[in-house]
Amino acid sequence: MEFKDATSEEIQEAVNRSWQAFAVFRKTTLRQRADFMRSIAAQLSSDSDRIIHQAMGETNLPELRLRGELTRTIFQLNSYGEAAERGDWLEARIDTANPDKVPAKPDLRKQKVPLGPVVVFGASNFPFAYSTAGGDTACALAAGCPVLVKAHPAHAATSELVAKAILDAAERTGMPEGVFAHIHGIGFEPAKLLVTHPRVKAVGFTGSFAGGKALFDLAAQRPEPIPVFAEMGSINPVFLLPEKLQSSATEVATLYAGSITLSVGQFCTNPGLLIGLAGGDLDRFIEALATAISQVAPAKMLHAGIAKSFHQKRSLALSQADVKEVSLTARLSAMDDRSSALLAAPTIASTSGRAFLANPILHQEVFGPYSLVVGCSSVNEMIEVAQKMEGQLTTTLMASDREVSEHPELIEAIQNICGRVIFNGVPTGVEVCLSMQHGGPFPATTDSRFTSVGADGISRFTRAICFQNWPDALLPAGLQNSNPLGIWRTINNQLTKHPVG
Amino acid sequence: MEFKDATSEEIQEAVNRSWQAFAVFRKTTLRQRADFMRSIAAQLSSDSDRIIHQAMGETNLPELRLRGELTRTIFQLNSYGEAAERGDWLEARIDTANPDKVPAKPDLRKQKVPLGPVVVFGASNFPFAYSTAGGDTACALAAGCPVLVKAHPAHAATSELVAKAILDAAERTGMPEGVFAHIHGIGFEPAKLLVTHPRVKAVGFTGSFAGGKALFDLAAQRPEPIPVFAEMGSINPVFLLPEKLQSSATEVATLYAGSITLSVGQFCTNPGLLIGLAGGDLDRFIEALATAISQVAPAKMLHAGIAKSFHQKRSLALSQADVKEVSLTARLSAMDDRSSALLAAPTIASTSGRAFLANPILHQEVFGPYSLVVGCSSVNEMIEVAQKMEGQLTTTLMASDREVSEHPELIEAIQNICGRVIFNGVPTGVEVCLSMQHGGPFPATTDSRFTSVGADGISRFTRAICFQNWPDALLPAGLQNSNPLGIWRTINNQLTKHPVG
């Protein structure tokens, strides 16, 4: 299906409608917003067969994976809606007046309010969970912000169906017209028009570094800069300590072969780098990993652009000095024979700690089923690798119980560069819950102070407002004396659900 | 006293020491950080006579004002230290494992950690509360970030004494060398070196729009962009509803004459704009305000640069079409006679709503004792004024009990543009407490999602990290099963102080 690019006038009009909707939507109750989100979830659920069918045609993703992702998306909408209603994200603070203080202390009450219209860019690798009705959209709606989605061209028709479900739910729950808008467009121009529109107040993005950074720069250079929450690349380094490898090289290799090839390696938490001590155990691990990987048939990537980029970056990495491909090349020739540019052969390469430290090209993400094993000469060199790495979404430590307490410097180094640190597991699999942190130091994301998974992501699209000596009846419900929402509030520095006074 | 500008090498060295200190300081307990902050407070208290004496010489601020500000600064250090210890700012979240879920849900725990070295720029108008040991420094130290202060050249010797108190306290409480650094420098070069240094991870600034925006742009253009929390200009509009004016024009005028001239108008919350309905009551208000203002003698501004800027911007505003000066010009000639360039005569001007809406120059801040009264033709025009204004630190509504519930559209408009909204009061006076919001939509500040006053300001200098299946003993204290810090935590979506399990 072909969609016409939105014209400049259509984008202007959509943003203006969104701004008008904001005046109404910001005043909806938490319950109303939660009902709207639950209604979207229900609509996606009842439309699921049609949506999945469309997505299978557009994305090369298998049905099982797509159904899992849609279920996750529905869960997100329901659980962020529930969190919106629970009201912790309002961060309600009340300090009561003290007329005896000199000068007199006024009554001060603060809570979060929505920022305004939010632009969300669909992600190519997650047509549901990080796209049209995905985490950014759910967080923005929970906060009370209207959303404008720029559909990803790689699954525009799927996006259209999901948008339809959102618009149906908006109508059914009495949301203002313009609370959600769906915009098609290929190339940078529609994105630029959206991000630079003065009525747009924040941006959510999941994708490449080049794309995210371009939006960040545009937003920072506006007359009124706005926050961009871009989740970009990450190679998610895994540090393998020697005792762990010695005792379970094969198990770890099997575990990682699965993680590396999951969804043809097209997860932002895909482990692209494995760092261990050079020697017999690491060699055994590499061999087991290569064998396990060779069981996985080359599979189609999401679209031609991603596949082309995978092949280019993979070739570039493999052509570097002291880098050796260790996966079985037979598979590669099979792929070439089929001459399908979309296929990606799972690839393992190896190099030395010294070569890795000297060559920034090896620090770059190869988005797809590719992982580089780095053999270091000492644990100190492993620490140096951790210290020299850029910001990551995740880092992982594979260690025996003894080792984990013996390497404080390594453990500190791996925590300093990431948003989530995993012990004896794999980084793929991003649980949707309040304690999740999906956002790490730059360049993993543009603002490590926020998360894009879990209900804490709501706060990205809010700011605080303080009411001084304001009449109780005119305060937002979250701050009224009687605590009509029944939420947790900090009153005179004490957390409580009690009313004021 | 003259201070030599720090050389590029000295700045490099200071930042590198700060980075080394970070490795130690980030691991200090909340108690240790609070003790350090209390120790700074105690040192400032015992050095106060010497510090106040120095500040009186450098800043033209009277002793009473300076003593009040130093007391506030000491209070901030103590109360943010207390907040650091209370641990709410860690935002500890725990979701326990669920092996029965498919796929199994791991144990996930999240809390805030410090960002890294923070650069704080001293503010010219607050030598204590927003400078060397001021709110930004206190928040950064509470979070576990080393601080590098760029002293404001207008009170460099005062800053030097305050820095000495901080360094003494650091030594006494066993903090790592480099936890605090004090840097002198005039002009933009030292600022640029600091903000662009790769080891610097955040910036705090209070001052002019030009200064704050320049730092924001520098930080956004770094290879690794970093957050800048700049609190810049604000004209703090006050909306006067007619019934209120009719009943108490003189009282309101007296109240505002005091607020406008407080500290020679050199507060960021100074009310620079008063908007009412044109007519007899507003005329009566203007007259009473002009009379009250004329009782206030011209006073010295902080330094020559600020005074020069006041005179230029005041003249520019007064020269605009349909702008009339209503304060007594006799005072101005008196000032000219004394020919002191530092003196500022309190000034009230008036204009029409139409003229204000048509002329962006009248929306600009005139930093000093200046306020423009805008006479609108209708409440709708007052709403239009509110809707057309840029972001503000505060807005104020002066209204009778009846009026406050009769103008929902105006009330919404004034809330949309500010961080704090005041009812029947004055915006000057920024209480230090958790419910304070000192930060509004751009250009009042660069990031309205955060505050620079109150302990919530700590979160500006933190990011979150999530631990997945991490051994209990190696978790930070805030996340360990037994809750050794005794803090509030959200466990499986419920706030509690209970241990896990």
XYZ file of N, CA, C and O in Angstrom, chain B residues 14 118 150 193 222 241 314 352 370 414:
40
model
N 41.839 20.784 36.845
C 40.746 20.813 37.829
C 39.667 19.796 37.458
O 39.157 19.068 38.312
N 29.863 18.396 37.914
C 28.898 19.440 37.542
C 29.586 20.801 37.610
O 30.274 21.099 38.587
N 32.520 28.210 38.706
C 33.131 29.360 38.037
C 32.645 30.579 38.804
O 31.465 30.908 38.780
N 35.660 26.398 28.099
C 36.530 25.256 28.393
C 35.854 24.302 29.371
O 35.928 23.077 29.228
N 28.161 19.680 21.916
C 29.272 18.779 22.246
C 29.084 17.438 21.529
O 27.943 17.056 21.243
N -7.528 41.589 38.493
C -8.926 41.579 38.065
C -9.665 42.789 38.663
O -9.294 43.295 39.730
N 15.615 50.179 30.036
C 14.567 51.068 30.526
C 14.289 52.149 29.479
O 13.131 52.417 29.125
N -1.089 50.440 26.599
C -2.381 49.781 26.357
C -2.159 48.312 26.022
O -1.063 47.912 25.612
N 11.809 48.141 37.653
C 10.998 48.667 36.571
C 9.767 47.794 36.404
O 9.873 46.560 36.434
N -2.788 31.604 32.433
C -1.636 32.028 33.244
C -0.887 30.821 33.819
O 0.314 30.896 34.065
